Backbone as CSV, one residue per row, in Angstrom:
resi,resn,N_x,N_y,N_z,CA_x,CA_y,CA_z,C_x,C_y,C_z
1,UNK,11.607,-13.302,-16.899,12.555,-13.985,-16.049,12.002,-14.016,-14.624
2,UNK,12.080,-15.181,-14.013,11.583,-15.309,-12.640,12.582,-14.691,-11.668
3,UNK,12.112,-14.430,-10.442,13.001,-13.860,-9.417,14.143,-14.818,-9.114
4,UNK,13.847,-16.132,-9.073,14.882,-17.117,-8.774,15.957,-17.108,-9.854
5,UNK,15.537,-17.055,-11.131,16.493,-17.013,-12.234,17.316,-15.729,-12.194
6,UNK,16.661,-14.614,-11.876,17.366,-13.340,-11.791,18.429,-13.371,-10.700
7,UNK,18.093,-13.923,-9.559,19.053,-14.034,-8.458,20.216,-14.934,-8.857
8,UNK,19.906,-16.066,-9.494,20.957,-16.996,-9.911,21.884,-16.339,-10.933
9,UNK,21.320,-15.645,-11.919,22.131,-14.989,-12.940,23.021,-13.919,-12.317
10,UNK,22.453,-13.120,-11.450,23.228,-12.058,-10.814,24.325,-12.638,-9.937
11,UNK,24.039,-13.727,-9.243,25.050,-14.374,-8.405,26.210,-14.868,-9.249
12,UNK,25.920,-15.470,-10.419,26.991,-15.938,-11.309,27.859,-14.769,-11.766
13,UNK,27.213,-13.658,-12.119,27.965,-12.489,-12.593,28.842,-11.927,-11.485
14,UNK,28.291,-11.812,-10.304,29.041,-11.213,-9.203,30.130,-12.138,-8.661
15,UNK,30.007,-13.444,-8.933,31.015,-14.402,-8.482,32.255,-14.399,-9.374
16,UNK,32.276,-13.639,-10.457,33.430,-13.559,-11.349,34.270,-12.346,-10.978
17,UNK,35.220,-12.484,-10.046,35.979,-11.326,-9.587,36.897,-10.738,-10.649
18,UNK,37.238,-11.510,-11.669,38.169,-10.998,-12.680,37.511,-10.038,-13.652
19,UNK,36.197,-10.040,-13.720,35.457,-9.174,-14.630,35.868,-9.426,-16.088
20,UNK,36.354,-10.647,-16.366,36.778,-10.996,-17.718,35.591,-11.533,-18.507
21,UNK,34.828,-12.401,-17.903,33.713,-13.029,-18.608,32.571,-12.044,-18.804
22,UNK,32.331,-11.228,-17.821,31.201,-10.301,-17.874,31.713,-8.869,-17.902
23,UNK,31.414,-8.125,-18.966,31.849,-6.720,-19.012,31.130,-5.889,-17.957
24,UNK,31.707,-4.741,-17.652,31.158,-3.899,-16.581,29.722,-3.483,-16.861
25,UNK,29.341,-3.309,-18.126,27.952,-2.944,-18.443,26.999,-4.056,-18.021
26,UNK,27.421,-5.301,-18.192,26.587,-6.440,-17.789,26.455,-6.479,-16.271
27,UNK,27.573,-6.237,-15.595,27.537,-6.229,-14.130,26.653,-5.089,-13.637
28,UNK,26.767,-3.915,-14.259,25.921,-2.776,-13.866,24.448,-3.123,-14.056
29,UNK,24.124,-3.765,-15.185,22.740,-4.172,-15.430,22.250,-5.153,-14.387
30,UNK,23.119,-6.108,-14.023,22.746,-7.091,-13.005,22.522,-6.414,-11.660
31,UNK,23.394,-5.464,-11.323,23.214,-4.739,-10.060,21.916,-3.945,-10.063
32,UNK,21.575,-3.337,-11.196,20.317,-2.593,-11.276,19.124,-3.526,-11.113
33,UNK,19.226,-4.744,-11.690,18.138,-5.705,-11.520,18.014,-6.146,-10.062
34,UNK,19.149,-6.347,-9.402,19.099,-6.729,-7.995,18.556,-5.586,-7.141
35,UNK,18.894,-4.373,-7.524,18.359,-3.217,-6.814,16.841,-3.160,-6.976
36,UNK,16.367,-3.464,-8.179,14.927,-3.517,-8.422,14.278,-4.617,-7.582
37,UNK,14.946,-5.757,-7.504,14.436,-6.848,-6.672,14.343,-6.414,-5.217
38,UNK,15.389,-5.775,-4.731,15.389,-5.291,-3.351,14.267,-4.284,-3.130
39,UNK,14.130,-3.339,-4.073,13.085,-2.326,-3.947,11.706,-2.964,-3.987
40,UNK,11.524,-3.962,-4.850,10.224,-4.626,-4.940,9.892,-5.363,-3.659
41,UNK,10.890,-6.047,-3.108,10.619,-6.789,-1.875,10.349,-5.850,-0.716
42,UNK,10.970,-4.656,-0.733,10.719,-3.668,0.309,9.483,-2.851,0.006
43,UNK,9.122,-2.773,-1.289,8.050,-1.887,-1.715,6.661,-2.353,-1.332
44,UNK,6.464,-3.646,-1.254,5.151,-4.147,-0.884,5.202,-4.442,0.615
45,UNK,4.872,-3.475,1.388,4.908,-3.666,2.825,3.743,-2.938,3.474
46,UNK,3.433,-3.418,4.636,2.310,-2.849,5.379,2.787,-1.710,6.256
47,UNK,1.941,-0.705,6.352,2.155,0.370,7.309,0.833,0.604,8.020
48,UNK,0.900,1.263,9.143,-0.297,1.573,9.920,-0.338,3.077,10.155
49,UNK,-1.502,3.667,9.935,-1.679,5.090,10.175,-3.106,5.384,10.606
50,UNK,-3.313,6.574,11.101,-4.636,6.976,11.585,-5.324,7.912,10.610
51,UNK,-6.627,7.737,10.500,-7.473,8.654,9.743,-8.466,9.235,10.733
52,UNK,-8.467,10.553,10.865,-9.398,11.212,11.780,-10.748,11.370,11.091
53,UNK,-11.769,10.770,11.683,-13.124,10.857,11.137,-13.900,11.924,11.892
54,UNK,-14.719,12.653,11.154,-15.489,13.751,11.743,-16.975,13.491,11.623
55,UNK,-17.720,14.081,12.530,-19.173,13.947,12.554,-19.788,14.356,11.211
56,UNK,-20.548,13.436,10.597,-21.306,13.753,9.400,-20.533,13.743,8.094
57,UNK,-19.249,13.387,8.100,-18.444,13.351,6.873,-18.308,11.892,6.428
58,UNK,-18.840,11.527,5.237,-18.820,10.120,4.825,-17.551,9.670,4.112
59,UNK,-16.807,10.583,3.462,-15.640,10.187,2.681,-14.406,10.994,3.082
60,UNK,-13.231,10.378,2.907,-11.978,10.980,3.361,-10.882,10.765,2.320
61,UNK,-10.130,11.816,2.055,-8.987,11.746,1.162,-7.839,11.094,1.934
62,UNK,-7.429,9.910,1.500,-6.430,9.149,2.259,-5.084,9.847,2.340
63,UNK,-4.684,10.531,1.266,-3.361,11.153,1.264,-3.255,12.368,2.186
64,UNK,-4.368,12.820,2.717,-4.310,13.920,3.678,-3.597,13.483,4.956
65,UNK,-3.754,12.209,5.337,-3.097,11.737,6.558,-2.142,10.568,6.314
66,UNK,-2.276,9.903,5.171,-1.412,8.765,4.841,-0.780,9.043,3.476
67,UNK,0.290,9.809,3.462,0.847,10.309,2.198,1.375,9.209,1.281
68,UNK,1.728,8.046,1.821,2.264,6.961,1.001,1.261,5.831,0.778
69,UNK,0.005,6.103,1.005,-1.087,5.128,0.885,-1.254,4.637,-0.546
70,UNK,-1.425,3.309,-0.705,-1.785,2.719,-1.996,-3.120,1.986,-1.890
71,UNK,-3.244,1.108,-0.901,-4.404,0.227,-0.816,-4.680,-0.145,0.636
72,UNK,-5.945,-0.082,1.071,-6.236,-0.472,2.459,-6.243,-1.986,2.612
73,UNK,-5.735,-2.462,3.721,-5.796,-3.887,4.039,-6.821,-4.151,5.140
74,UNK,-6.734,-3.364,6.213,-7.643,-3.503,7.353,-7.876,-2.132,7.954
75,UNK,-9.056,-1.949,8.508,-9.349,-0.719,9.241,-10.108,-1.110,10.504
76,UNK,-9.710,-0.494,11.617,-10.422,-0.711,12.873,-10.812,0.635,13.465
77,UNK,-11.896,0.626,14.210,-12.310,1.779,15.010,-12.599,1.240,16.405
78,UNK,-11.961,1.820,17.402,-12.102,1.342,18.787,-11.756,-0.145,18.895
79,UNK,-10.718,-0.561,18.166,-10.256,-1.963,18.134,-11.275,-2.940,17.562
80,UNK,-12.277,-2.444,16.866,-13.266,-3.298,16.218,-13.014,-3.235,14.709
81,UNK,-12.761,-4.402,14.074,-12.493,-4.376,12.634,-13.730,-3.999,11.827
82,UNK,-13.514,-3.170,10.804,-14.585,-2.826,9.874,-14.554,-3.826,8.728
83,UNK,-15.682,-4.013,8.092,-15.780,-4.907,6.950,-15.491,-4.126,5.679
84,UNK,-14.621,-4.688,4.847,-14.340,-4.079,3.554,-15.516,-4.351,2.622
85,UNK,-15.922,-3.339,1.868,-17.064,-3.484,0.962,-16.808,-2.715,-0.324
86,UNK,-17.622,-2.989,-1.322,-17.590,-2.200,-2.547,-18.682,-1.145,-2.446
87,UNK,-18.393,0.031,-2.969,-19.347,1.124,-2.881,-20.696,0.748,-3.486
88,UNK,-20.690,0.080,-4.636,-21.957,-0.259,-5.295,-22.829,-1.142,-4.403
89,UNK,-22.222,-2.014,-3.613,-23.000,-2.874,-2.719,-23.555,-2.090,-1.530
90,UNK,-22.741,-1.179,-0.992,-23.214,-0.340,0.118,-24.362,0.546,-0.363
91,UNK,-24.181,1.183,-1.519,-25.205,2.085,-2.052,-26.499,1.338,-2.368
92,UNK,-26.378,0.095,-2.857,-27.577,-0.693,-3.172,-28.304,-1.143,-1.907
93,UNK,-27.537,-1.560,-0.892,-28.147,-2.055,0.347,-28.640,-0.930,1.246
94,UNK,-27.981,0.222,1.181,-28.314,1.354,2.049,-28.424,2.617,1.195
95,UNK,-29.557,2.838,0.540,-29.690,3.976,-0.373,-29.421,5.339,0.279
96,UNK,-29.603,5.436,1.563,-29.331,6.700,2.258,-27.996,6.620,3.009
97,UNK,-27.042,5.911,2.429,-25.759,5.655,3.085,-25.054,6.933,3.510
98,UNK,-25.206,7.994,2.770,-24.478,9.237,3.040,-25.121,10.072,4.144
99,UNK,-26.309,9.667,4.624,-26.940,10.399,5.725,-27.149,9.547,6.981
100,UNK,-27.082,8.224,6.851,-27.206,7.351,8.024,-25.978,7.541,8.900
101,UNK,-26.179,7.757,10.189,-25.044,7.997,11.078,-24.921,6.913,12.138
102,UNK,-23.741,6.801,12.683,-23.442,5.816,13.719,-21.947,5.580,13.751
103,UNK,-21.526,4.502,14.388,-20.122,4.111,14.349,-19.953,3.240,13.106
104,UNK,-19.054,3.611,12.210,-18.923,2.862,10.958,-18.693,1.368,11.155
105,UNK,-19.329,0.590,10.290,-19.164,-0.862,10.265,-18.473,-1.311,8.980
106,UNK,-18.570,-0.481,7.923,-17.993,-0.810,6.625,-17.073,0.314,6.166
107,UNK,-16.067,-0.059,5.379,-15.280,0.934,4.652,-15.233,0.499,3.200
108,UNK,-15.121,1.478,2.306,-15.070,1.162,0.880,-14.223,2.194,0.155
109,UNK,-13.343,1.714,-0.725,-12.540,2.640,-1.524,-13.401,3.291,-2.603
110,UNK,-13.150,4.560,-2.842,-13.764,5.290,-3.955,-12.603,5.788,-4.815
111,UNK,-12.304,5.092,-5.880,-11.125,5.422,-6.665,-9.872,4.998,-5.910
112,UNK,-8.777,5.681,-6.201,-7.494,5.284,-5.623,-7.143,6.007,-4.335
113,UNK,-7.780,7.149,-4.045,-7.319,7.944,-2.906,-8.409,8.358,-1.928
114,UNK,-9.604,7.821,-2.074,-10.699,8.201,-1.174,-11.265,6.951,-0.504
115,UNK,-11.515,7.039,0.785,-12.190,5.976,1.524,-13.516,6.508,2.033
116,UNK,-14.544,5.681,1.887,-15.846,6.011,2.430,-16.164,5.103,3.605
117,UNK,-17.032,5.577,4.481,-17.417,4.806,5.662,-18.931,4.765,5.776
118,UNK,-19.463,3.598,6.184,-20.894,3.470,6.440,-21.074,2.722,7.748
119,UNK,-21.985,3.192,8.600,-22.664,4.477,8.514,-21.678,5.632,8.680
120,UNK,-22.143,6.786,8.306,-21.333,8.002,8.417,-21.028,8.229,9.900
121,UNK,-19.790,8.561,10.246,-19.442,8.767,11.657,-20.361,9.787,12.335
122,UNK,-20.784,9.447,13.562,-21.665,10.338,14.324,-20.908,11.116,15.384
123,UNK,-19.600,11.201,15.230,-18.764,11.942,16.171,-17.333,11.894,15.690
124,UNK,-16.441,12.423,16.491,-15.020,12.368,16.142,-14.476,10.998,16.519
125,UNK,-13.964,10.282,15.532,-13.437,8.942,15.739,-12.077,8.831,15.051
126,UNK,-11.304,7.840,15.463,-10.036,7.560,14.806,-10.108,6.183,14.176
127,UNK,-9.902,6.145,12.864,-9.839,4.879,12.150,-8.368,4.508,12.016
128,UNK,-8.006,3.323,12.488,-6.636,2.835,12.367,-6.585,1.991,11.101
129,UNK,-5.795,2.460,10.135,-5.747,1.845,8.816,-4.414,1.137,8.604
130,UNK,-4.475,-0.165,8.348,-3.306,-0.919,7.917,-3.380,-0.937,6.398
131,UNK,-2.303,-0.494,5.755,-2.366,-0.301,4.307,-1.059,-0.670,3.628
132,UNK,-1.140,-0.887,2.325,0.045,-1.066,1.489,0.548,0.331,1.166
133,UNK,1.848,0.534,1.325,2.431,1.862,1.140,3.315,1.913,-0.110
134,UNK,3.577,3.125,-0.567,4.456,3.372,-1.702,5.877,2.970,-1.318
135,UNK,6.652,2.371,-2.259,8.042,2.026,-1.947,8.855,3.268,-1.609
136,UNK,9.882,3.113,-0.801,10.751,4.243,-0.475,11.400,4.812,-1.737
137,UNK,11.634,6.105,-1.789,12.264,6.728,-2.951,13.767,6.503,-2.917
138,UNK,14.377,6.599,-4.085,15.819,6.447,-4.173,16.292,5.030,-4.342
139,UNK,15.394,4.056,-4.312,15.819,2.671,-4.406,16.042,2.231,-5.849
140,UNK,15.345,2.832,-6.798,15.451,2.404,-8.187,16.058,3.523,-9.014
141,UNK,17.058,3.181,-9.829,17.619,4.142,-10.775,18.507,5.202,-10.164
142,UNK,18.939,5.018,-8.948,19.767,6.052,-8.320,21.246,5.910,-8.680
143,UNK,21.612,4.790,-9.318,22.996,4.592,-9.699,23.822,3.877,-8.658
144,UNK,23.371,3.855,-7.435,24.057,3.104,-6.402,23.020,2.529,-5.457
145,UNK,23.324,1.349,-4.900,22.335,0.716,-4.023,22.006,1.581,-2.816
146,UNK,20.754,1.489,-2.392,20.300,2.186,-1.198,19.945,1.125,-0.175
147,UNK,20.612,1.128,0.937,20.359,0.148,1.983,19.539,0.815,3.068
148,UNK,18.380,0.220,3.421,17.538,0.850,4.463,18.221,0.795,5.818
149,UNK,17.878,1.736,6.669,18.425,1.754,8.031,17.857,0.620,8.845
């Protein structure tokens, strides 16, 4: 079912104030679907956080500083955007990627929770990461709608 169809169906159910045509179980199901829609629309959102980079460390566990991190969108250092890359391409182009130092120009995900940087930071730097975050908790299956502040 498409989102448009789901919204239309739920609107029809909720527009029946007599609750004669639609039993309460159907209305509850429709409300749960709308809650899922709300959570989904709120769940895919951008957040911005900092990752502290240290001299000589090439990879960083994202959840250490970004607990709700899912996927990086953009990263900047000193307001300069880094280029997103795949690890295999960085490793092929720069075989000594883990020892070359400088101000990073590339970032690459390693699995779901680790980010690597090339060249390896040559000092203490702050990477500003714009990322997709985990949806807020309590929005799905809580039994009652959760309205964000």
